[in-house]
XYZ file of C-alpha atoms in Angstrom:
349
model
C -26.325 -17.208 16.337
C -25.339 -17.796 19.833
C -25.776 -14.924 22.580
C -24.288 -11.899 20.594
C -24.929 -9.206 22.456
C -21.644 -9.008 24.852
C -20.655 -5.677 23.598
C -18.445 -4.446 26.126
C -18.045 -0.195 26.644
C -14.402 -0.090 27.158
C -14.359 3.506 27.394
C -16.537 6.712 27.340
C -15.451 9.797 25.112
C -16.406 11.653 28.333
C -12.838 10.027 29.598
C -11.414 11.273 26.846
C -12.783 14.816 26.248
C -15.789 15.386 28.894
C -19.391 15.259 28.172
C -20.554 16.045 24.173
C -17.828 13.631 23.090
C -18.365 10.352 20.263
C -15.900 8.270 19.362
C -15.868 9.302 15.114
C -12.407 6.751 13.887
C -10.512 3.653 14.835
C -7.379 3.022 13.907
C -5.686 -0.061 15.305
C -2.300 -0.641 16.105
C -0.531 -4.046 14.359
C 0.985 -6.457 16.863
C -0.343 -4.468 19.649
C -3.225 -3.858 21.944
C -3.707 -0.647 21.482
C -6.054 1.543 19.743
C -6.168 5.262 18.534
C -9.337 7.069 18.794
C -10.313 10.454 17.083
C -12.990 12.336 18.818
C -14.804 14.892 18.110
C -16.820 17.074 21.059
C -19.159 19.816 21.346
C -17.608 22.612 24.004
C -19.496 25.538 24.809
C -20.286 26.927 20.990
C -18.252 25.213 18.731
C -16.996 21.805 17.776
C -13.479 20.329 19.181
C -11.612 17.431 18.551
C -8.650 15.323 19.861
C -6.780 11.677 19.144
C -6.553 9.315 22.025
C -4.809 6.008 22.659
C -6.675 2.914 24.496
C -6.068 -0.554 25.387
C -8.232 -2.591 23.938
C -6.147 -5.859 24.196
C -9.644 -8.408 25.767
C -13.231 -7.833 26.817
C -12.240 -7.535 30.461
C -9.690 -6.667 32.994
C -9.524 -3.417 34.680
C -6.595 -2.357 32.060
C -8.967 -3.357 29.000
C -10.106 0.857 27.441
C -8.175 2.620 29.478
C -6.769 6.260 28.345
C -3.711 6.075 27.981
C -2.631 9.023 26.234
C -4.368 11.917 24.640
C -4.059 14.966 22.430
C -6.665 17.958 22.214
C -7.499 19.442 18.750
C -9.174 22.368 17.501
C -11.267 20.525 15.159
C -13.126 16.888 15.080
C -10.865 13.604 13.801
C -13.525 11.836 11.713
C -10.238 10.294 10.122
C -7.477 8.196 11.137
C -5.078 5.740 10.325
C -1.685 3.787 11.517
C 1.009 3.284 8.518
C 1.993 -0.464 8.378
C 5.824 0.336 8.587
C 6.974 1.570 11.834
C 9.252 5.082 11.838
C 12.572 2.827 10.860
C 14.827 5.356 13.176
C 12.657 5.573 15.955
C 10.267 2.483 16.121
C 7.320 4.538 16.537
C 4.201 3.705 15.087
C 3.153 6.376 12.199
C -0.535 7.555 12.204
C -2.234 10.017 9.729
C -5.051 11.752 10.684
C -7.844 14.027 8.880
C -9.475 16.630 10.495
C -13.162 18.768 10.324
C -11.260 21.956 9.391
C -9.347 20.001 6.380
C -6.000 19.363 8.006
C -4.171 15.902 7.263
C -1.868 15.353 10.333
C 1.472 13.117 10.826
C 1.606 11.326 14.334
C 3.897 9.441 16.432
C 2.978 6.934 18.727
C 4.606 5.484 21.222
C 3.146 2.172 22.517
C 6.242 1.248 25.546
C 6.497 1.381 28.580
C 5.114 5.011 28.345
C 2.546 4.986 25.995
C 2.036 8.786 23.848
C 0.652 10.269 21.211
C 2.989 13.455 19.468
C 1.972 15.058 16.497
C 5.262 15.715 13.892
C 3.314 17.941 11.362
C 0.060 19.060 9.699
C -0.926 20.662 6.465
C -4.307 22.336 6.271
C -4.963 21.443 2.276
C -8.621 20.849 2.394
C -11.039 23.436 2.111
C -13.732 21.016 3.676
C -14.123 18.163 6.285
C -11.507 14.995 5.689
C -13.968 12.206 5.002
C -11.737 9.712 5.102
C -8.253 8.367 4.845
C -7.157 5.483 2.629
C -3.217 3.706 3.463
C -1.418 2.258 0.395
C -0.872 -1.382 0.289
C 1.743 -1.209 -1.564
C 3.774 2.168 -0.743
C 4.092 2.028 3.023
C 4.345 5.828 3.638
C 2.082 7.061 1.216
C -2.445 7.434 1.788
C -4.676 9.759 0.097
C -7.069 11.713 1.751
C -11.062 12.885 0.764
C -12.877 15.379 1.344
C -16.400 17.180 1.236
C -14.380 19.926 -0.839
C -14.861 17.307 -4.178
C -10.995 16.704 -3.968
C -8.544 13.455 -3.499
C -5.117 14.277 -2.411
C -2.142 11.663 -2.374
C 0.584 11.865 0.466
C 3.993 10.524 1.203
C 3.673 10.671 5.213
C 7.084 9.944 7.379
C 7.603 10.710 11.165
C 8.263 14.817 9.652
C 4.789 15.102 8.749
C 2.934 15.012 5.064
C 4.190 15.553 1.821
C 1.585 16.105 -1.096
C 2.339 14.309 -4.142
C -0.922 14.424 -6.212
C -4.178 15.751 -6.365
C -7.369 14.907 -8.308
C -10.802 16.570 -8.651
C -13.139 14.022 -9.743
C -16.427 15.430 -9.956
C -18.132 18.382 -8.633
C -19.412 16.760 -5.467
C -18.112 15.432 -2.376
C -15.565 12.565 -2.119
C -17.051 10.533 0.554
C -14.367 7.598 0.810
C -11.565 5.971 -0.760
C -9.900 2.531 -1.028
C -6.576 1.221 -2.827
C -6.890 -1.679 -5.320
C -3.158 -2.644 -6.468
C -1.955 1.382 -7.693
C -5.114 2.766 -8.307
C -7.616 4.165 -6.156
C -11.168 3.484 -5.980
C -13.522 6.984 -5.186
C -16.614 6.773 -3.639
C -18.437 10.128 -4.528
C -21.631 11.590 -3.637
C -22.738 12.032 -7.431
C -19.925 11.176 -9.787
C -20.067 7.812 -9.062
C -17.183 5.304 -8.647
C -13.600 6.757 -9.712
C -10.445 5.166 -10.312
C -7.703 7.057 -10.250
C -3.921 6.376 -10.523
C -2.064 8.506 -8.664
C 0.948 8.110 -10.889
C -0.750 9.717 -14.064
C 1.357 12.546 -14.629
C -1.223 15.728 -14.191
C -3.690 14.248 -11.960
C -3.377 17.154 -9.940
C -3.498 19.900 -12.309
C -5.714 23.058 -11.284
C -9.047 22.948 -13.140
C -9.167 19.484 -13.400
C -13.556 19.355 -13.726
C -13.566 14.880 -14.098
C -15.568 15.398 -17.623
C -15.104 12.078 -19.414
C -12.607 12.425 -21.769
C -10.256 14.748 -18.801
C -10.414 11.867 -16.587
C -9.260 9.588 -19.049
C -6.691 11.918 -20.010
C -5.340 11.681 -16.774
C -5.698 8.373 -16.168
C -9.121 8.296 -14.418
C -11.516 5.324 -15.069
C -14.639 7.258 -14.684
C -17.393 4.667 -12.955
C -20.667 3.196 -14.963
C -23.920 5.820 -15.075
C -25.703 3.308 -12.810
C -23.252 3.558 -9.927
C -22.894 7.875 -10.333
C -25.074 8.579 -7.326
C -24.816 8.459 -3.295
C -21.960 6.627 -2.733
C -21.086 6.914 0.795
C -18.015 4.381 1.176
C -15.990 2.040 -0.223
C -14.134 -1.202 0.448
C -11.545 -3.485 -1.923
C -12.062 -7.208 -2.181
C -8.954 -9.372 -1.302
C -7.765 -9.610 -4.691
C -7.971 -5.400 -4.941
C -9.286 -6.141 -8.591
C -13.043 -5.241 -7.017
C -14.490 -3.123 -4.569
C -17.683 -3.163 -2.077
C -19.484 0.221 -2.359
C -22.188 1.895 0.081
C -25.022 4.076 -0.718
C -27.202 6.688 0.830
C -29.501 4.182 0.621
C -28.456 1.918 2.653
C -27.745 -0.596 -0.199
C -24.457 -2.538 -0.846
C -23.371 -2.828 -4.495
C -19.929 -5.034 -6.014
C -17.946 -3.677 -9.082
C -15.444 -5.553 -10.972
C -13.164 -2.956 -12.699
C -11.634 -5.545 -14.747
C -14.614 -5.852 -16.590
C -15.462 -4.403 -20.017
C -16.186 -0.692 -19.884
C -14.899 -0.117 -16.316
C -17.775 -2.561 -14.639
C -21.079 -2.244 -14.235
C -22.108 -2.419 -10.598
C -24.175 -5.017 -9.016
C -26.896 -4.580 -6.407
C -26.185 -7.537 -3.452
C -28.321 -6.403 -0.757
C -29.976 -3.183 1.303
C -29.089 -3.881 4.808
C -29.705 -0.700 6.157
C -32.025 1.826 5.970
C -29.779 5.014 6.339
C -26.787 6.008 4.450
C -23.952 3.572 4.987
C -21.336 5.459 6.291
C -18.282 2.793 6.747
C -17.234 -0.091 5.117
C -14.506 -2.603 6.492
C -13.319 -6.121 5.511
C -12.126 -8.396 8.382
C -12.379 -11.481 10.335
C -9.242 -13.463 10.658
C -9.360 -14.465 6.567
C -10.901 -10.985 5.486
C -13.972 -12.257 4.661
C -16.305 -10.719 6.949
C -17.758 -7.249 5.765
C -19.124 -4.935 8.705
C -20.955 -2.128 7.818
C -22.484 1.047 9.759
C -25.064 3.463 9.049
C -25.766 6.617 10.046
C -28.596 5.811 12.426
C -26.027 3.193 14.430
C -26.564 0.306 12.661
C -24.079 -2.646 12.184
C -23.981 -5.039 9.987
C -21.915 -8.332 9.345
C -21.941 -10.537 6.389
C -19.938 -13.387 5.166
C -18.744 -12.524 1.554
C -17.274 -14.323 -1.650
C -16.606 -11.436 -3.970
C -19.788 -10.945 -5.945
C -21.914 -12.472 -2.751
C -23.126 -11.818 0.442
C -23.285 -15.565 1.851
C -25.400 -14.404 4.984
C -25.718 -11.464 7.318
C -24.074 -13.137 11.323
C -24.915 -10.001 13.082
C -27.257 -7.293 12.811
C -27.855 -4.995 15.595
C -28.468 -1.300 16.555
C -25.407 -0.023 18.571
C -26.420 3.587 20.097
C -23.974 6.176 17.873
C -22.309 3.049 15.891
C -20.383 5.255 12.986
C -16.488 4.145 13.253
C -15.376 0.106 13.195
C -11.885 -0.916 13.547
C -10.808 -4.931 13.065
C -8.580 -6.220 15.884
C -7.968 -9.010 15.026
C -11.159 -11.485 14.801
C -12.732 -9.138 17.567
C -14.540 -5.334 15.868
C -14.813 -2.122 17.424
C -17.034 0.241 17.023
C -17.336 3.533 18.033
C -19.636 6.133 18.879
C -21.366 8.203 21.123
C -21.283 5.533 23.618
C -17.939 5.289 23.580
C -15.873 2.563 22.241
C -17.370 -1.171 22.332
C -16.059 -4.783 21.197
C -17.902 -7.220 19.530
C -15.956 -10.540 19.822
C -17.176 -12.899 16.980
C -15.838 -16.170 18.650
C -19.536 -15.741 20.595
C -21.167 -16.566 17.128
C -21.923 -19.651 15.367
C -20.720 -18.777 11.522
């Protein structure tokens, strides 16, 4: 490793929201350098929230962080994404967000000559926090959303706002995370293990749907391996979206194939951290850098190969490190300090 520690604050949450604030998702724009933020902040006696757009185009420059548009909420954003497809009638960049109070929220931004951030529509579904929302690789429009409530709900999001199409229960416990391999979706839960679900199984969302065994198969559900039914905290697909990365509350990083016999058996590749991983993301300018973040603020990157960690580049405590975002071969991170960039042309791979 050469000198790896020019992390850069770009920007405070304090900018953003005043003091209280963290930086809780990224969600970078394509072909742009611009970044949405959601924030959550402490006001007075309860918890707020908001989306904000920065620049984040270098590691310098007076323009590099700023604000340059931003939208107050009355909850936290600990989820957020931007759609792949621009809005085809107005050019706008689509984002989806999730909210504390269980809202799933359709965005436009604008990234011209006056940069904004307008939300179209919202539909409080969840009864529970949004842990996370997951884009389709293959369906432009369309994401599915987790929650704490122990539900996984697919969308059809356009510049009007969110349409549900789906809905799964997989277990009784949380749904911490979710990632698309090909048309199914992997679950990370906190006790029912690893579920796959396709979305396109006719009564995935049918009320009183429990995720026993034999329902899940029913409706299409690959129901994960006993080993891997316990603390998962977050998920990532491999390139080939045949296998996924999972995190624990553990701190430990596991790899299951689902194309092998009886729905994979999960194996154990290393235990980075010592807190609950809490975000998994693939990246690097081939994809095959995996950054990881913890609960206590620690990052982690690793060279992979599927099945293999090939070694660890960076390892490092950044103060309230939660939410990573790839930009290109540069990550963000974000957290109570704000959002920083680590630019990985400083290392020696």
């Amino acid at each position: 490793l050469k000198n790896y520690t020019s992390a850069f604050a770009m920007t405070s949450p304090d900018q953003v929201l005043g003091p209280k604030s963290r930086a809780d998702a990224l969600a970078t724009v394509s072909g742009s350098p611009y970044v949405l933020v959601g924030c959550s902040s402490f006001q007075g006696q309860k918890w707020t929230g908001g989306i904000a757009l920065i620049r984040a185009s270098n590691l310098s420059g007076e323009a590099a962080g700023l604000v340059q548009a931003c939208v107050e909420m009355p909850a936290g954003v600990p989820a957020l994404v931007c759609l792949s497809d621009r809005d085809p009638f107005t050019g706008q960049v689509v984002a989806v967000s999730g909210s504390d109070d269980g809202a799933v929220g359709v965005w436009s931004v604008s990234t011209g000559l006056q940069p904004s951030v307008q939300e179209a529509s919202s539909v409080r579904w969840h009864d529970d926090i949004v842990s996370c929302i997951a884009p389709s690789g293959q369906a432009s429009s369309q994401v599915v959303s987790t929650s704490w409530d122990g539900t996984a709900v697919l969308w059809d999001c356009t510049s009007t706002g969110p349409r549900r199409v789906s809905e799964l229960r997989p277990g009784q416990h949380a749904v911490h995370a979710a990632a698309w391999c090909n048309s199914s979706v992997a679950l990370a839960t906190a006790a029912d293990g690893c579920v796959f679900w396709d979305p396109r199984s006719g009564e995935a969302g049918r009320s009183g749907l429990v995720g026993g065994a034999r329902e899940l198969q029913r409706e299409g559900v690959a129901p994960g391996p006993a080993a891997a039914r316990a603390g998962l905290t977050a998920v990532a697909a491999c390139e080939n979206e045949q296998a996924v990365y999972l995190g624990t509350d553990a701190g430990g990083l596991l790899w299951l194939d689902r194309r092998a016999a009886g729905g994979g058996r999960p194996q154990t590749l290393a235990s980075p951290h010592t807190e609950g991983i809490r975000q998994l993301l693939l990246g690097g300018e081939n994809g095959s850098i995996l950054a990881s973040s913890d609960t206590a603020g620690k990052v982690v990157l690793a060279h992979t190969t599927d099945a293999a960690l090939q070694r660890v580049v960076h390892s490092a405590a950044v103060p309230g490190g939660l939410a990573l975002g790839w930009q290109g071969p540069q990550l963000l991170l974000g957290g109570v300090a704000g959002v920083r960039m680590l630019a990985l042309e400083d290392c020696t791979f």
